[in-house]
Backbone as a printed PyTorch tensor [residue, N CA C, xyz], in Angstrom:
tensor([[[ 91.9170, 358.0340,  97.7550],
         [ 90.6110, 358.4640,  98.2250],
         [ 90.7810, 359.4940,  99.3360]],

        [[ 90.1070, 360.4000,  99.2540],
         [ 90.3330, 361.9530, 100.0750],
         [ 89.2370, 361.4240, 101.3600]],

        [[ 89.4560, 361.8280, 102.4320],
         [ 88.6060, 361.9110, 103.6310],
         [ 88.6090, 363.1010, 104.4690]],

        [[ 87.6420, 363.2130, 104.9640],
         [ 86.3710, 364.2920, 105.1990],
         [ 87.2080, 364.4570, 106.6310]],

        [[ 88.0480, 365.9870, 106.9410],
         [ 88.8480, 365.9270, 107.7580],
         [ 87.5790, 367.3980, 108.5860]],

        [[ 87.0270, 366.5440, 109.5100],
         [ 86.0790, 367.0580, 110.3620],
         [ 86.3130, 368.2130, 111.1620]],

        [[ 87.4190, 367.6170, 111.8760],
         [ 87.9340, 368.8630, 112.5480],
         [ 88.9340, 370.2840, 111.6690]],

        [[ 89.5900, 370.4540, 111.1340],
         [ 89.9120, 371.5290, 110.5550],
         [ 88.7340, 372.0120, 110.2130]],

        [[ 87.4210, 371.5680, 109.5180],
         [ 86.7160, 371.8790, 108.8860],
         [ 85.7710, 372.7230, 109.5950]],

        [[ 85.5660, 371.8140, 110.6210],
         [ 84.7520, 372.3990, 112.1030],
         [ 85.5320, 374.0510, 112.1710]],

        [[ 86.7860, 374.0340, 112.3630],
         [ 87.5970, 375.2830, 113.1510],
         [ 87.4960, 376.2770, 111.8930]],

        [[ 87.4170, 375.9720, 110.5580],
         [ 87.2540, 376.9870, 109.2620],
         [ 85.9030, 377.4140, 109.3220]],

        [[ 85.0590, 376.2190, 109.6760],
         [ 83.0690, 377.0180, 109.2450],
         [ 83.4680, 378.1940, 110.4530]],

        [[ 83.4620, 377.7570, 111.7530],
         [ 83.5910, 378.8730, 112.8580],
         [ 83.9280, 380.1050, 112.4590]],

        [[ 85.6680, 379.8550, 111.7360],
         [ 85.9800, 381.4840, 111.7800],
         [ 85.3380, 381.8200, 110.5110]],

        [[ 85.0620, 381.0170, 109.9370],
         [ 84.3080, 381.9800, 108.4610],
         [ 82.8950, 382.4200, 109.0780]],

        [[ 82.6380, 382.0140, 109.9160],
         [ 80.9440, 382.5940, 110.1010],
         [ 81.1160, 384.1020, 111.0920]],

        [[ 82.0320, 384.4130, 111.5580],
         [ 81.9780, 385.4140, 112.4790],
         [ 81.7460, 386.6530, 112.0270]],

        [[ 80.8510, 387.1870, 112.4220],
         [ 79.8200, 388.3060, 111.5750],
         [ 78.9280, 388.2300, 110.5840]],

        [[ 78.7350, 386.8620, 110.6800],
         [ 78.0480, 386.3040, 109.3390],
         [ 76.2500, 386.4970, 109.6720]],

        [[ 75.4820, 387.1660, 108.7530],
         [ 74.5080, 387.6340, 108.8090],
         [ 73.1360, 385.9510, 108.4240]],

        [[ 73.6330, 385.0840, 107.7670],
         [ 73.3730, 384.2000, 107.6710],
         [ 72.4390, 383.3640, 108.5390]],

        [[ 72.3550, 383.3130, 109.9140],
         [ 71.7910, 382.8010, 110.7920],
         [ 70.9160, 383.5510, 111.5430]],

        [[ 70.2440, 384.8580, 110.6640],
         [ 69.5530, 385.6480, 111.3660],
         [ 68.0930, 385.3930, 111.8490]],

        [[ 67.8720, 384.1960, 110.3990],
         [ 66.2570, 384.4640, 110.5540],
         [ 65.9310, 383.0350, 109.8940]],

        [[ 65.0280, 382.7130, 110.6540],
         [ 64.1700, 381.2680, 110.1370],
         [ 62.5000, 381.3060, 110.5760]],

        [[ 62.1480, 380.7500, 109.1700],
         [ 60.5610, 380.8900, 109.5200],
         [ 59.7540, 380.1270, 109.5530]],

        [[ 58.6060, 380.2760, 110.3880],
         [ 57.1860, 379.0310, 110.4970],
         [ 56.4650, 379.7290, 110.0420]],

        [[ 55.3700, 378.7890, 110.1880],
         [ 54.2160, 379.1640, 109.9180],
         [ 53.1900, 379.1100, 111.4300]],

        [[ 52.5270, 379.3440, 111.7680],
         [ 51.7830, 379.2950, 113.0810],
         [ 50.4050, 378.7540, 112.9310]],

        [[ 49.8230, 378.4590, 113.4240],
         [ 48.1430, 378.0220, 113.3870],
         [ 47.5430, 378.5110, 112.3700]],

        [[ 47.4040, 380.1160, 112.7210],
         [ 46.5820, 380.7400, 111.7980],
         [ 47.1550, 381.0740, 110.3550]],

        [[ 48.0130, 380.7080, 110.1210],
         [ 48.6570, 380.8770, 108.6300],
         [ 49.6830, 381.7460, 109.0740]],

        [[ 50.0530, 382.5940, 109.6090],
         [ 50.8440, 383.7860, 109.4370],
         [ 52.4460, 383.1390, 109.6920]],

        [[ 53.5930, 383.6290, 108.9250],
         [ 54.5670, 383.4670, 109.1580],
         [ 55.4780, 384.3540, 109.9980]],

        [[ 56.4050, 383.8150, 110.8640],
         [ 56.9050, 384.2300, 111.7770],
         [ 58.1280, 383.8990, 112.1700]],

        [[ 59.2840, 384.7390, 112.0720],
         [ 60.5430, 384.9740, 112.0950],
         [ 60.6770, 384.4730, 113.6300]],

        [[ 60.8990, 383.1260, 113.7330],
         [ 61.1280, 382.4730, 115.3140],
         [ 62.4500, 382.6760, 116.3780]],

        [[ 63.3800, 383.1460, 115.5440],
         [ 64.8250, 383.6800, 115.9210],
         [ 65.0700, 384.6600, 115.8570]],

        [[ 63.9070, 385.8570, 115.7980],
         [ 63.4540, 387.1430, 116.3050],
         [ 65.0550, 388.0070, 115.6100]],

        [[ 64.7360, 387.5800, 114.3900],
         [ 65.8680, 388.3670, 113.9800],
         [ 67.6810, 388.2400, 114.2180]],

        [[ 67.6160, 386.9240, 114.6250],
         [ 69.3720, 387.0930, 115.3280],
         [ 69.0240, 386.8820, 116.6420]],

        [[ 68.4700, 387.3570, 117.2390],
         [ 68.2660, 387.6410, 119.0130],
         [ 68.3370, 385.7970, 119.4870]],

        [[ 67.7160, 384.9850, 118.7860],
         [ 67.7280, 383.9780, 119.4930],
         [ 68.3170, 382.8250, 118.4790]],

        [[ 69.4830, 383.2790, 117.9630],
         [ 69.9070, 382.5750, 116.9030],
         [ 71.4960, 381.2500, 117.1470]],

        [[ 71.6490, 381.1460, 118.8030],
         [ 72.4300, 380.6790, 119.4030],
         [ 72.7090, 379.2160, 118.4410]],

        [[ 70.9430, 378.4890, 118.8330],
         [ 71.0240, 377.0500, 118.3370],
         [ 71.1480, 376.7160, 117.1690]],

        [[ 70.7230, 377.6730, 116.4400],
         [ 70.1390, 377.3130, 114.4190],
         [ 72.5110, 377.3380, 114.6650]],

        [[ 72.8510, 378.4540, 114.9900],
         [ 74.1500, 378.8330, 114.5700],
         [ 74.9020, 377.2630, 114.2360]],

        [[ 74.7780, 376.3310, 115.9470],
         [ 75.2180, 375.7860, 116.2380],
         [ 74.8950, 374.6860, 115.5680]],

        [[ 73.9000, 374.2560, 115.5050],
         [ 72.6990, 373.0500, 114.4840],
         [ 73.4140, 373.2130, 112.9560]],

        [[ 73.7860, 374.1840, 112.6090],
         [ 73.8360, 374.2030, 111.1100],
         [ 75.1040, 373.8910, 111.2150]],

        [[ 76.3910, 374.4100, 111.9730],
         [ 77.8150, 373.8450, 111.6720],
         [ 77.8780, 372.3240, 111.6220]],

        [[ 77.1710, 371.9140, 112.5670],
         [ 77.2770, 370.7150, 113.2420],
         [ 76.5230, 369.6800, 112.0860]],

        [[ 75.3590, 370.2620, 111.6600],
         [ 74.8540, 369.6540, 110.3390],
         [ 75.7160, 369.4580, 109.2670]],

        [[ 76.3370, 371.0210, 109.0180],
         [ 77.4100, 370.3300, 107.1380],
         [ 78.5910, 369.0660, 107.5410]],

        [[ 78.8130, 369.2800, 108.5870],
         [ 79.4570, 367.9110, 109.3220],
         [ 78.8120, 366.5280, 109.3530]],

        [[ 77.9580, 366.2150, 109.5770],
         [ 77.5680, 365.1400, 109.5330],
         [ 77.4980, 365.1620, 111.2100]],

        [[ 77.3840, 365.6120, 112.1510],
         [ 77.7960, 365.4270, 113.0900],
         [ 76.2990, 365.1790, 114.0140]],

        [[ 75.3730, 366.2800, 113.6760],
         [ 74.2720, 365.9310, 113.9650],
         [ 72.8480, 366.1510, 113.0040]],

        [[ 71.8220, 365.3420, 113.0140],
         [ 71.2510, 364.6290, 111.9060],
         [ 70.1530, 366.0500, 111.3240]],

        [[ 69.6230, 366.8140, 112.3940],
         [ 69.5180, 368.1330, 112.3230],
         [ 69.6890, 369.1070, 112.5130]],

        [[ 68.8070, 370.2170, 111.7510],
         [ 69.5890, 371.4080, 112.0230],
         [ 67.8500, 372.0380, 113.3140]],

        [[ 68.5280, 373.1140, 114.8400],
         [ 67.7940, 372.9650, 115.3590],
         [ 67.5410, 374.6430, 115.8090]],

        [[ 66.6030, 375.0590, 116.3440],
         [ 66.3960, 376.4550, 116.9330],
         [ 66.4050, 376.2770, 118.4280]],

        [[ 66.4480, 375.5730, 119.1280],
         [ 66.4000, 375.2910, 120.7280],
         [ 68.0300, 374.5800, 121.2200]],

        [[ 68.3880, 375.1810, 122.2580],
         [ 69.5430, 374.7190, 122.5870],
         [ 69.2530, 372.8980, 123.1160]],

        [[ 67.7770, 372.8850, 123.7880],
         [ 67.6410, 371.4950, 124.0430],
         [ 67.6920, 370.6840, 123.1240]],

        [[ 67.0050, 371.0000, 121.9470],
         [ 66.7780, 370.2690, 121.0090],
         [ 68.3510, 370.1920, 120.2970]],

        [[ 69.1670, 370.5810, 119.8490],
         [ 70.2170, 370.5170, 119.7820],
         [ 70.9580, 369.7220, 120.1070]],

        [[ 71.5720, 369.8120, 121.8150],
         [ 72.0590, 368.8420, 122.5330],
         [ 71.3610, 367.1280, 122.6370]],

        [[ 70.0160, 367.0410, 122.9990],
         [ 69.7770, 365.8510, 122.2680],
         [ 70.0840, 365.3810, 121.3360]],

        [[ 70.4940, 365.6350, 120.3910],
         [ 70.2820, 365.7020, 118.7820],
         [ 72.1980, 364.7480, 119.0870]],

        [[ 72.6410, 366.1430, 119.5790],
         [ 74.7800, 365.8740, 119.5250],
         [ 74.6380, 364.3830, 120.5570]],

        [[ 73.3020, 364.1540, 121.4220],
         [ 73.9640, 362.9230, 122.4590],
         [ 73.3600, 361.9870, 121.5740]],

        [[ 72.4180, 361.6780, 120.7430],
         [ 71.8260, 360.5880, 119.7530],
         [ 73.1360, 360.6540, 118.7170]],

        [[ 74.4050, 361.4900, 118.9540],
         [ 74.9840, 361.4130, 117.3740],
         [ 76.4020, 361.4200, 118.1550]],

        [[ 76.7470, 360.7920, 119.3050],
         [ 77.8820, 360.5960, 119.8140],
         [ 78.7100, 361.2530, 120.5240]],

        [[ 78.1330, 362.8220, 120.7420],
         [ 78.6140, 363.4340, 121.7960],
         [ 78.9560, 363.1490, 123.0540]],

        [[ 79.5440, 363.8220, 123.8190],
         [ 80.0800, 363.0230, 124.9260],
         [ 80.0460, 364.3590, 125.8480]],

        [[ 79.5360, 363.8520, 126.7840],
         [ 79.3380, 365.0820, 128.1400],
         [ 81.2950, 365.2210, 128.7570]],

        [[ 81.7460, 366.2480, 128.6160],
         [ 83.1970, 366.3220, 129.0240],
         [ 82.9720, 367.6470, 130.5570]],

        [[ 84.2030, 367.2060, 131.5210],
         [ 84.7250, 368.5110, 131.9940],
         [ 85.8200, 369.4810, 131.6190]],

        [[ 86.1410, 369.2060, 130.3500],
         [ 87.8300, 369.1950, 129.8970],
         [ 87.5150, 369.9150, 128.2700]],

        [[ 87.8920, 371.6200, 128.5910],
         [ 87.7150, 372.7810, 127.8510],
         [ 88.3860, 371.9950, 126.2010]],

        [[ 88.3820, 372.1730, 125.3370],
         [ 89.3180, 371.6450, 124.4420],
         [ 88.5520, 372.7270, 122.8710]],

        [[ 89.3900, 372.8310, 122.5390],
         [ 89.5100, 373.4370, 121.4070],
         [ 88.0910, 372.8630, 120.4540]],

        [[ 87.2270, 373.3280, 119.9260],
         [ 85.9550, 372.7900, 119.1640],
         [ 84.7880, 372.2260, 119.8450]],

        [[ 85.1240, 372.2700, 121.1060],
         [ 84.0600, 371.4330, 122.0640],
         [ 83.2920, 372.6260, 122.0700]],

        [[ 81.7250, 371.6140, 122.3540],
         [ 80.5470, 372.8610, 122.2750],
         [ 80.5410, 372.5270, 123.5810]],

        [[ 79.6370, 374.2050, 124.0560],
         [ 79.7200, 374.9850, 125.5160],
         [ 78.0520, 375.4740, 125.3200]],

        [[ 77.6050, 374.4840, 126.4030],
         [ 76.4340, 375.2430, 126.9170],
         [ 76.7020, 376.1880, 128.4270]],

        [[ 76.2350, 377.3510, 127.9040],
         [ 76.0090, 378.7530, 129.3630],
         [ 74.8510, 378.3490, 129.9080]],

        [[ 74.6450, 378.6990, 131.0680],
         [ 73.3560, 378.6450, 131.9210],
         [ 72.4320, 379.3900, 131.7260]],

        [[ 71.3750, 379.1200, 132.2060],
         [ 70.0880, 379.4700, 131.5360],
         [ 69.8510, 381.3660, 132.0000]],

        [[ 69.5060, 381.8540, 131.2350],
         [ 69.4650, 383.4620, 131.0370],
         [ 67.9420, 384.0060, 130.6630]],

        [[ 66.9630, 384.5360, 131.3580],
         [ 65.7010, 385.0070, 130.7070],
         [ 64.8620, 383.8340, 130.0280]],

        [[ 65.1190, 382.4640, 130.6440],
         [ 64.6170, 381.1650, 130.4000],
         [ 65.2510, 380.2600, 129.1880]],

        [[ 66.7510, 380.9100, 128.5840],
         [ 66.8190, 380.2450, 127.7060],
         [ 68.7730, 379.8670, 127.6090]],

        [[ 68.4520, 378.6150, 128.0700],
         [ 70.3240, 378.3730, 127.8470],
         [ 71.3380, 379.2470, 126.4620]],

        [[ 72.2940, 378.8140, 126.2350],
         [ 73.3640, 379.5050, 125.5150],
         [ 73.9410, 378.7290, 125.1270]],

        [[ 74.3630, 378.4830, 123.5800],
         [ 75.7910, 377.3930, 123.0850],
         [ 76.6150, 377.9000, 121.8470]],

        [[ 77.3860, 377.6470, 122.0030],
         [ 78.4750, 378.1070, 121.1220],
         [ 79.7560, 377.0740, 121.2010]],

        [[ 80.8120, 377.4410, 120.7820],
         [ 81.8130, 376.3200, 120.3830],
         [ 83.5010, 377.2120, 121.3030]],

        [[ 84.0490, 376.3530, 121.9020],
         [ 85.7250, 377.1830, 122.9020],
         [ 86.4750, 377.0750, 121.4130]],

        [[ 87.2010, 378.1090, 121.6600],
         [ 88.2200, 378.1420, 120.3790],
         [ 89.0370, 378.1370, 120.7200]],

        [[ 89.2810, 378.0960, 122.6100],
         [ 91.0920, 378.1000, 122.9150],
         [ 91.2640, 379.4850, 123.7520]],

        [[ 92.0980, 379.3860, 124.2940],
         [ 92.8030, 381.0300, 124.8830],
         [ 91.7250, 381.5880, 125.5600]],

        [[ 90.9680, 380.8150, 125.8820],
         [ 89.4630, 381.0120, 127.0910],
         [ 88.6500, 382.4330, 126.1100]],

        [[ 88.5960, 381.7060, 124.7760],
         [ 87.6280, 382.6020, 123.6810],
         [ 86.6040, 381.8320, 123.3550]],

        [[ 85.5340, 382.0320, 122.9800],
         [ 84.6520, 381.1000, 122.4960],
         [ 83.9310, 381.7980, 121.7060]],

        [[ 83.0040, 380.9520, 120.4110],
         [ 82.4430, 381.9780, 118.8830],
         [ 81.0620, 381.4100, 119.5290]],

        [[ 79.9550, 382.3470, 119.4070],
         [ 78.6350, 382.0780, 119.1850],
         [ 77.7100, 383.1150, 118.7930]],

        [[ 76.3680, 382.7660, 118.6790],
         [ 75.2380, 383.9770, 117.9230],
         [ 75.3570, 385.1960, 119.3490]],

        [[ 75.8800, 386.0390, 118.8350],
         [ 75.2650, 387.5480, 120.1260],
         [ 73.9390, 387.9030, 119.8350]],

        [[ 73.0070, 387.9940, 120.9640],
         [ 71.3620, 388.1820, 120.7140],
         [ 71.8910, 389.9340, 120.5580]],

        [[ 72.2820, 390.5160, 121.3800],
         [ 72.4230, 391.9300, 120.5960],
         [ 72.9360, 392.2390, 119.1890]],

        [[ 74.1090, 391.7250, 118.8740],
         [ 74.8130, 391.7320, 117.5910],
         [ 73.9340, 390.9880, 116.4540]],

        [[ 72.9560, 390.1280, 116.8170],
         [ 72.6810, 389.4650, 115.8650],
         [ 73.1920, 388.5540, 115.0930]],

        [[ 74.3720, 388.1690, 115.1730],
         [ 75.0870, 387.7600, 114.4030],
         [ 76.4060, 386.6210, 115.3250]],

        [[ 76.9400, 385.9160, 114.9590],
         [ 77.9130, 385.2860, 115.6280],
         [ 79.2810, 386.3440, 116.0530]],

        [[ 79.8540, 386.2080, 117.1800],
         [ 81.2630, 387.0710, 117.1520],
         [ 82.1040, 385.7570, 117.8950]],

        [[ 83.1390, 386.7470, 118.3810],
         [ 84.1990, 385.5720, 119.1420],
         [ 84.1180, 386.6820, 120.6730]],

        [[ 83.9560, 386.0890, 121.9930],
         [ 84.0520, 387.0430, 122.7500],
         [ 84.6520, 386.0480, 124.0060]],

        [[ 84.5880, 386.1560, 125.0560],
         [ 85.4760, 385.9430, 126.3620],
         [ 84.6190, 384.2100, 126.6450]],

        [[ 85.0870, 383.7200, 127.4120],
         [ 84.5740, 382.0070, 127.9850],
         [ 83.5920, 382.5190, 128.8700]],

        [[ 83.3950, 383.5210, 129.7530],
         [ 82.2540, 383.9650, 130.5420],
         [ 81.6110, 385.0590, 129.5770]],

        [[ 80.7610, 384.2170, 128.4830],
         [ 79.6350, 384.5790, 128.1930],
         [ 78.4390, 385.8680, 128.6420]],

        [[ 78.4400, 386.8750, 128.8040],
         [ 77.4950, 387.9640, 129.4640],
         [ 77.4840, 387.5160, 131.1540]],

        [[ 78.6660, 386.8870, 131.0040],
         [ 78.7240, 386.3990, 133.1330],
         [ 77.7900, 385.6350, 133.1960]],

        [[ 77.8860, 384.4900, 132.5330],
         [ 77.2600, 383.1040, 132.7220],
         [ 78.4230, 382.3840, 132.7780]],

        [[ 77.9520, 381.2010, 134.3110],
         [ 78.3660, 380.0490, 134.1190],
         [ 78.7850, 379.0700, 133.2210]],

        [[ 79.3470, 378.3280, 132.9340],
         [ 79.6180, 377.1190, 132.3750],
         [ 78.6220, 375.5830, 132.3810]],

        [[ 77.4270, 375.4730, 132.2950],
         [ 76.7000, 374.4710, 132.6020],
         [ 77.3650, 372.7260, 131.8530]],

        [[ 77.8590, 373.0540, 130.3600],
         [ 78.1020, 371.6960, 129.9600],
         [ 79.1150, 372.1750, 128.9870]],

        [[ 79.4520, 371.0690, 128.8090],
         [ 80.6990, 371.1520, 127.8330],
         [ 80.8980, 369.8030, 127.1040]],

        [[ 80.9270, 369.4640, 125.8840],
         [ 80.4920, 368.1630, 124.7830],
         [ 81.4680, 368.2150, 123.5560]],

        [[ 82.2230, 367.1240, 123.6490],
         [ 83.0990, 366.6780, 122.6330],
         [ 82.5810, 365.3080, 121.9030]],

        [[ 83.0700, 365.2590, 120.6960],
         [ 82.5880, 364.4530, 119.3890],
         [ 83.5140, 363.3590, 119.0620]],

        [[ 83.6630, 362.3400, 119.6040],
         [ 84.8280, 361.6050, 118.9310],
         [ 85.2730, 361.2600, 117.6790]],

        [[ 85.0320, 361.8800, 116.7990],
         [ 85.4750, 362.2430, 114.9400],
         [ 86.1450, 363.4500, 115.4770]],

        [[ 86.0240, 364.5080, 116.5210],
         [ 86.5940, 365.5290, 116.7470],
         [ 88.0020, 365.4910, 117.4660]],

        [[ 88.0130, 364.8550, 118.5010],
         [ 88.3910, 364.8740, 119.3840],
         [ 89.2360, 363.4220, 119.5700]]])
């Protein structure tokens, strides 16, 4: 019987998503009927990025557009508040134009997440657009 090896799997979705156009756009509907691209194209596509890896995992139960909603989601599903950088651990940045930042450390003080300019996920430096470090959350299936 084969088992569901979480972590490699975790570190393959990552690098396969980098530049991945995929997480650009998700839509509602609003009061008045009209539909509306809520992740403004990529620009605010941090959480869905993060919600959806974390979803084909089993890791957390949805997939989310808010970094809050998110992190609730990873502490109802066994996450663990860490100070201790580690390879796959998700990284919340401090709050920027009212809206936190998360993405996943890959090591070598790199970390992958959605760029609101790029639109798209890249891999870029551990200081984030010169944001802080606010949290940092490991998974024990991960870790």
């Amino acid at each position: 019987m084969l088992k569901f090896d979480k972590k490699r799997s975790l570190f393959k979705l990552i690098k396969n998503s980098i530049n991945c156009k995929f997480f650009q756009s998700i839509y509602f509907i609003d009061e008045k009927g009209k539909s509306k691209d809520i992740l403004k194209k990529g620009e605010l596509s941090c959480a869905f990025y993060v919600s959806v890896i974390l979803r084909i995992l089993k890791l957390v139960d949805s997939v989310h557009t808010t970094v809050e909603g998110t992190i609730k989601d990873m502490l109802e599903n066994g996450w663990q508040e860490t100070d201790k950088l580690v390879k796959g651990a998700v990284i919340v940045w401090e709050k920027r134009n009212g809206h936190y930042h998360i993405g996943f450390y890959l090591g070598n003080k790199k970390a992958a997440s959605n760029s609101s300019q790029k639109r798209k996920p890249i891999i870029h430096s551990l200081n984030y657009q010169n944001r802080k470090i606010e949290k940092i959350y490991i998974h024990p299936e991960i870790f």
